[in-house]
Amino acid sequence: MMTYKKRKKKDSIKDTKNWRIVMEFRPCIDIHNGKVKQIVGGSLADAGNYAKENFVAEQDAAFFAQLYKEAGLTGGHIIMLNAKGSAYYEATREQAMRALAAYPGGFQVGGGMTPENAQEFLRAGASHVIVTSYVFCDGKINYTNLARIKEKVGKEHLVLDLSCRRRGENYYIVTDRWQRFTEEMICDRLLERLAEECDEFLIHAVDVEGSSQGIEEELVQMLGNWNGIPITYAGGIGGYQDLERLKLLGKNKLNVTIGSALDLFGGPMEYEKVIKYLR
């Protein structure tokens, strides 16, 4: 369970300097059509292998893996954004394998994980597999499938992707490359139940993913009020003020991924400065 030092003053951005830092920077490598990219979160579509792109890297996934390895960053994630039936899936998978080979043990990997293929990625160097659609299928949690993959890889190697979008006043888990809503609402009860089955949660705020326009504050506050297994949050980070806001509302407990806003991917936030800031 993650802990944090209680603030002595009223919550404010200025008060963040009084906290014991526990929030970690978790790097990401998103791969689509065989290339490392940053995309607008809600734009993925299977038809035509389409995604609205913020940035397409010239370097391959192994380059970024080596960069993160040299910085000593751990717990990052590789996401394969093409479906298995896609003409680009094998190229995307090959990029993921190169990154795992470059930094064994440094990454979690997700995208089409099932009991049949999960061990392959663990053997290739993944620390965890990240699972969404296999567990959240037909609009709800399939506890039989969850038990199967947990038995296959072990709780200690399993991350559940609870990436979500807002509908009305609440946030619901979305699957199939963030295209399909489930009926599973993010709440304390759901987090407590699923925390029994996995090692960590990965949560993209899909509506702001790739926008660099600010975090989903209500979602972050909800997650910060929950005490349980580690959570990595992604979505909307555009500057250092967003990191401060995430630290405040998330009570310094949420790990963070920065994509489009990072200078590695064409954004304004300096990679080295971000690492130093969060350390």
Tab-separated table of C-alpha atoms in Angstrom:
chain	number	residue	atom	x	y	z
A	1	MET	CA	0.000	0.000	0.000
A	2	MET	CA	1.329	3.400	-0.907
A	3	THR	CA	1.570	6.049	1.821
A	4	TYR	CA	1.978	9.787	1.900
A	5	LYS	CA	2.812	12.489	4.434
A	6	LYS	CA	-0.247	14.445	5.533
A	7	ARG	CA	-0.252	18.128	4.777
A	8	LYS	CA	-0.329	20.553	7.697
A	9	LYS	CA	-1.914	23.356	5.729
A	10	LYS	CA	-4.967	23.719	3.552
A	11	ASP	CA	-4.609	22.014	0.176
A	12	SER	CA	-2.904	24.226	-2.378
A	13	ILE	CA	-0.384	23.871	-5.160
A	14	LYS	CA	2.197	25.641	-2.981
A	15	ASP	CA	1.851	22.979	-0.301
A	16	THR	CA	3.224	20.233	-2.565
A	17	LYS	CA	6.781	21.076	-1.523
A	18	ASN	CA	5.952	19.773	1.984
A	19	TRP	CA	5.052	16.269	0.798
A	20	ARG	CA	7.240	13.211	0.850
A	21	ILE	CA	7.504	12.311	-2.835
A	22	VAL	CA	6.142	8.886	-3.683
A	23	MET	CA	4.667	9.600	-7.116
A	24	GLU	CA	6.864	7.989	-9.775
A	25	PHE	CA	7.361	8.715	-13.455
A	26	ARG	CA	6.390	5.643	-15.468
A	27	PRO	CA	7.601	5.851	-19.087
A	28	CYS	CA	5.513	4.641	-22.006
A	29	ILE	CA	6.076	3.235	-25.472
A	30	ASP	CA	2.881	3.224	-27.538
A	31	ILE	CA	3.185	1.289	-30.803
A	32	HIS	CA	0.762	1.590	-33.714
A	33	ASN	CA	1.197	0.265	-37.250
A	34	GLY	CA	4.734	-0.805	-36.343
A	35	LYS	CA	5.874	2.652	-35.193
A	36	VAL	CA	6.292	4.397	-31.848
A	37	LYS	CA	3.585	7.060	-31.707
A	38	GLN	CA	1.609	9.393	-29.538
A	39	ILE	CA	-2.035	9.521	-30.556
A	40	VAL	CA	-5.258	11.213	-29.545
A	41	GLY	CA	-6.787	8.674	-27.196
A	42	GLY	CA	-10.338	8.432	-28.472
A	43	SER	CA	-9.347	8.337	-32.150
A	44	LEU	CA	-8.317	4.686	-32.505
A	45	ALA	CA	-10.304	2.694	-35.028
A	46	ASP	CA	-9.809	-0.820	-36.326
A	47	ALA	CA	-11.158	0.172	-39.721
A	48	GLY	CA	-8.193	1.234	-41.805
A	49	ASN	CA	-5.888	0.904	-38.780
A	50	TYR	CA	-6.581	4.579	-38.166
A	51	ALA	CA	-5.486	6.854	-35.329
A	52	LYS	CA	-5.159	10.619	-35.144
A	53	GLU	CA	-1.450	11.158	-34.574
A	54	ASN	CA	0.248	13.708	-32.349
A	55	PHE	CA	3.740	12.386	-33.031
A	56	VAL	CA	5.450	9.586	-34.962
A	57	ALA	CA	8.990	8.756	-33.849
A	58	GLU	CA	11.837	8.143	-36.253
A	59	GLN	CA	13.491	5.832	-33.705
A	60	ASP	CA	12.278	2.328	-32.948
A	61	ALA	CA	10.909	1.030	-29.661
A	62	ALA	CA	14.277	-0.389	-28.587
A	63	PHE	CA	15.776	3.114	-28.724
A	64	PHE	CA	13.281	4.404	-26.176
A	65	ALA	CA	13.650	1.293	-24.024
A	66	GLN	CA	17.406	1.831	-23.862
A	67	LEU	CA	16.880	5.494	-22.998
A	68	TYR	CA	14.621	4.616	-20.094
A	69	LYS	CA	16.995	1.878	-18.960
A	70	GLU	CA	19.899	4.315	-18.803
A	71	ALA	CA	17.778	6.624	-16.627
A	72	GLY	CA	16.932	3.745	-14.284
A	73	LEU	CA	13.186	4.145	-14.850
A	74	THR	CA	11.071	1.092	-14.025
A	75	GLY	CA	7.422	0.106	-14.208
A	76	GLY	CA	6.805	1.644	-17.625
A	77	HIS	CA	4.409	0.178	-20.126
A	78	ILE	CA	4.468	-0.857	-23.754
A	79	ILE	CA	1.068	-0.786	-25.426
A	80	MET	CA	0.481	-2.502	-28.763
A	81	LEU	CA	-2.374	-0.556	-30.318
A	82	ASN	CA	-3.169	-2.831	-33.269
A	83	ALA	CA	-5.667	-5.653	-32.965
A	84	LYS	CA	-4.440	-9.170	-33.600
A	85	GLY	CA	-6.245	-9.345	-36.913
A	86	SER	CA	-4.619	-6.183	-38.178
A	87	ALA	CA	-2.189	-6.295	-41.096
A	88	TYR	CA	0.177	-4.299	-38.860
A	89	TYR	CA	-0.054	-6.489	-35.762
A	90	GLU	CA	3.132	-8.475	-36.425
A	91	ALA	CA	5.152	-5.311	-37.068
A	92	THR	CA	3.807	-3.805	-33.855
A	93	ARG	CA	4.524	-6.988	-31.915
A	94	GLU	CA	8.079	-7.092	-33.276
A	95	GLN	CA	8.686	-3.552	-32.024
A	96	ALA	CA	7.424	-4.552	-28.570
A	97	MET	CA	9.732	-7.564	-28.502
A	98	ARG	CA	12.727	-5.392	-29.413
A	99	ALA	CA	11.949	-3.049	-26.523
A	100	LEU	CA	11.620	-5.936	-24.074
A	101	ALA	CA	14.947	-7.348	-25.248
A	102	ALA	CA	16.608	-3.958	-24.786
A	103	TYR	CA	15.350	-3.592	-21.213
A	104	PRO	CA	14.384	-6.938	-19.638
A	105	GLY	CA	12.268	-6.475	-16.540
A	106	GLY	CA	11.785	-2.776	-17.177
A	107	PHE	CA	8.371	-2.841	-18.817
A	108	GLN	CA	4.850	-4.062	-18.543
A	109	VAL	CA	3.259	-4.914	-21.892
A	110	GLY	CA	-0.343	-4.797	-23.060
A	111	GLY	CA	-2.442	-5.226	-26.168
A	112	GLY	CA	-4.397	-8.398	-26.854
A	113	MET	CA	-3.099	-10.313	-23.812
A	114	THR	CA	-4.651	-13.752	-23.177
A	115	PRO	CA	-3.584	-16.869	-21.245
A	116	GLU	CA	-2.373	-18.293	-24.563
A	117	ASN	CA	0.160	-15.544	-25.357
A	118	ALA	CA	0.929	-13.872	-22.022
A	119	GLN	CA	3.776	-16.209	-21.084
A	120	GLU	CA	5.494	-15.443	-24.371
A	121	PHE	CA	5.828	-11.787	-23.395
A	122	LEU	CA	6.911	-12.586	-19.841
A	123	ARG	CA	9.619	-14.888	-21.188
A	124	ALA	CA	10.685	-12.094	-23.562
A	125	GLY	CA	11.368	-9.810	-20.594
A	126	ALA	CA	8.083	-8.180	-19.548
A	127	SER	CA	7.683	-7.729	-15.799
A	128	HIS	CA	3.879	-7.815	-16.102
A	129	VAL	CA	1.198	-8.260	-18.721
A	130	ILE	CA	-1.536	-5.639	-18.956
A	131	VAL	CA	-5.020	-7.001	-19.607
A	132	THR	CA	-8.207	-5.276	-20.686
A	133	SER	CA	-10.484	-6.829	-23.279
A	134	TYR	CA	-9.898	-10.443	-22.252
A	135	VAL	CA	-11.250	-9.668	-18.784
A	136	PHE	CA	-13.717	-6.882	-19.621
A	137	CYS	CA	-15.701	-8.501	-22.400
A	138	ASP	CA	-19.352	-8.345	-23.426
A	139	GLY	CA	-19.645	-5.141	-21.435
A	140	LYS	CA	-18.763	-6.523	-18.014
A	141	ILE	CA	-16.125	-8.333	-15.999
A	142	ASN	CA	-15.646	-11.957	-16.969
A	143	TYR	CA	-14.422	-13.406	-13.682
A	144	THR	CA	-13.801	-16.785	-15.285
A	145	ASN	CA	-11.354	-15.217	-17.743
A	146	LEU	CA	-9.798	-13.174	-14.946
A	147	ALA	CA	-9.182	-16.337	-12.933
A	148	ARG	CA	-7.676	-18.055	-15.978
A	149	ILE	CA	-5.109	-15.397	-16.743
A	150	LYS	CA	-4.307	-14.875	-13.070
A	151	GLU	CA	-3.609	-18.594	-12.737
A	152	LYS	CA	-1.476	-18.558	-15.881
A	153	VAL	CA	0.792	-15.601	-15.058
A	154	GLY	CA	0.370	-15.102	-11.322
A	155	LYS	CA	-1.123	-12.132	-9.484
A	156	GLU	CA	2.351	-10.606	-9.171
A	157	HIS	CA	2.688	-10.363	-12.967
A	158	LEU	CA	-0.808	-9.067	-13.745
A	159	VAL	CA	-1.845	-5.447	-14.350
A	160	LEU	CA	-5.478	-4.617	-15.064
A	161	ASP	CA	-6.098	-1.767	-17.480
A	162	LEU	CA	-9.035	0.251	-16.161
A	163	SER	CA	-8.786	2.969	-18.805
A	164	CYS	CA	-12.042	4.862	-18.805
A	165	ARG	CA	-14.218	7.538	-20.330
A	166	ARG	CA	-16.841	9.760	-18.778
A	167	ARG	CA	-20.515	9.033	-19.271
A	168	GLY	CA	-22.825	11.335	-17.341
A	169	GLU	CA	-21.401	11.905	-13.876
A	170	ASN	CA	-19.275	8.748	-13.770
A	171	TYR	CA	-16.306	7.056	-15.444
A	172	TYR	CA	-16.715	3.694	-17.141
A	173	ILE	CA	-14.066	1.229	-18.267
A	174	VAL	CA	-13.621	1.114	-22.043
A	175	THR	CA	-12.143	-1.720	-24.095
A	176	ASP	CA	-11.152	-2.669	-27.644
A	177	ARG	CA	-8.587	0.108	-28.046
A	178	TRP	CA	-10.850	2.444	-26.014
A	179	GLN	CA	-13.696	2.214	-28.524
A	180	ARG	CA	-16.304	0.306	-26.499
A	181	PHE	CA	-17.939	1.245	-23.199
A	182	THR	CA	-18.503	-1.437	-20.581
A	183	GLU	CA	-21.043	-1.241	-17.774
A	184	GLU	CA	-18.252	-1.300	-15.183
A	185	MET	CA	-18.050	2.026	-13.341
A	186	ILE	CA	-14.832	3.133	-11.627
A	187	CYS	CA	-15.585	3.273	-7.897
A	188	ASP	CA	-14.069	2.168	-4.594
A	189	ARG	CA	-15.998	-1.075	-4.600
A	190	LEU	CA	-14.699	-2.074	-8.030
A	191	LEU	CA	-11.123	-1.118	-7.156
A	192	GLU	CA	-11.227	-3.130	-3.933
A	193	ARG	CA	-12.597	-6.202	-5.688
A	194	LEU	CA	-10.126	-6.138	-8.568
A	195	ALA	CA	-7.143	-5.325	-6.346
A	196	GLU	CA	-7.472	-8.851	-4.978
A	197	GLU	CA	-6.685	-10.227	-8.429
A	198	CYS	CA	-3.736	-8.163	-9.704
A	199	ASP	CA	-0.548	-6.324	-8.802
A	200	GLU	CA	-1.289	-2.856	-10.239
A	201	PHE	CA	-3.818	-0.800	-12.181
A	202	LEU	CA	-3.142	1.237	-15.326
A	203	ILE	CA	-5.704	3.960	-15.966
A	204	HIS	CA	-5.770	6.180	-19.036
A	205	ALA	CA	-8.274	9.026	-18.883
A	206	VAL	CA	-9.204	8.473	-22.503
A	207	ASP	CA	-11.196	11.646	-23.072
A	208	VAL	CA	-8.090	13.762	-22.415
A	209	GLU	CA	-5.434	11.264	-23.542
A	210	GLY	CA	-3.128	12.940	-26.042
A	211	SER	CA	-4.682	16.369	-25.517
A	212	SER	CA	-2.062	17.928	-23.169
A	213	GLN	CA	-4.919	20.120	-21.938
A	214	GLY	CA	-5.058	19.089	-18.286
A	215	ILE	CA	-5.895	16.041	-16.207
A	216	GLU	CA	-9.320	14.560	-15.433
A	217	GLU	CA	-9.505	16.139	-12.001
A	218	GLU	CA	-12.576	14.324	-10.664
A	219	LEU	CA	-11.159	10.951	-11.682
A	220	VAL	CA	-7.765	11.757	-10.159
A	221	GLN	CA	-9.345	12.900	-6.908
A	222	MET	CA	-11.380	9.695	-6.697
A	223	LEU	CA	-8.285	7.568	-7.258
A	224	GLY	CA	-6.287	9.602	-4.763
A	225	ASN	CA	-8.888	8.998	-2.078
A	226	TRP	CA	-8.559	5.238	-2.508
A	227	ASN	CA	-5.846	3.349	-0.630
A	228	GLY	CA	-4.693	0.162	-2.282
A	229	ILE	CA	-2.344	-1.242	-4.884
A	230	PRO	CA	-0.247	1.051	-7.139
A	231	ILE	CA	-2.045	2.984	-9.871
A	232	THR	CA	-0.445	4.575	-12.913
A	233	TYR	CA	-2.448	7.486	-14.323
A	234	ALA	CA	-2.147	8.779	-17.884
A	235	GLY	CA	-4.024	11.491	-19.720
A	236	GLY	CA	-3.934	15.244	-20.239
A	237	ILE	CA	-0.546	16.112	-18.743
A	238	GLY	CA	0.613	19.200	-20.628
A	239	GLY	CA	2.981	20.957	-18.254
A	240	TYR	CA	4.509	20.990	-14.794
A	241	GLN	CA	1.412	22.647	-13.393
A	242	ASP	CA	-0.523	19.509	-14.335
A	243	LEU	CA	1.985	17.384	-12.438
A	244	GLU	CA	1.491	19.578	-9.402
A	245	ARG	CA	-2.277	19.294	-9.753
A	246	LEU	CA	-1.990	15.514	-10.095
A	247	LYS	CA	0.190	15.383	-7.002
A	248	LEU	CA	-2.274	17.485	-5.031
A	249	LEU	CA	-5.540	15.830	-6.033
A	250	GLY	CA	-4.022	12.346	-6.159
A	251	LYS	CA	-2.526	12.849	-2.695
A	252	ASN	CA	0.881	12.027	-4.109
A	253	LYS	CA	-0.056	8.367	-4.503
A	254	LEU	CA	-0.581	8.031	-8.255
A	255	ASN	CA	2.272	7.189	-10.593
A	256	VAL	CA	2.208	9.140	-13.835
A	257	THR	CA	2.831	8.618	-17.525
A	258	ILE	CA	3.538	11.560	-19.813
A	259	GLY	CA	3.184	11.081	-23.547
A	260	SER	CA	2.534	13.835	-26.080
A	261	ALA	CA	3.729	16.614	-23.762
A	262	LEU	CA	7.217	15.100	-23.388
A	263	ASP	CA	9.944	16.570	-25.594
A	264	LEU	CA	10.878	13.028	-26.684
A	265	PHE	CA	7.549	13.051	-28.496
A	266	GLY	CA	7.554	16.651	-29.696
A	267	GLY	CA	6.117	18.265	-26.575
A	268	PRO	CA	7.303	21.143	-24.351
A	269	MET	CA	8.229	19.186	-21.194
A	270	GLU	CA	11.922	18.318	-20.961
A	271	TYR	CA	12.507	14.611	-20.344
A	272	GLU	CA	15.502	15.149	-18.052
A	273	LYS	CA	13.682	17.858	-16.109
A	274	VAL	CA	10.633	15.633	-15.612
A	275	ILE	CA	12.810	12.846	-14.214
A	276	LYS	CA	14.550	15.262	-11.853
A	277	TYR	CA	11.258	16.866	-10.845
A	278	LEU	CA	9.681	13.561	-9.839
A	279	ARG	CA	12.768	12.359	-8.027
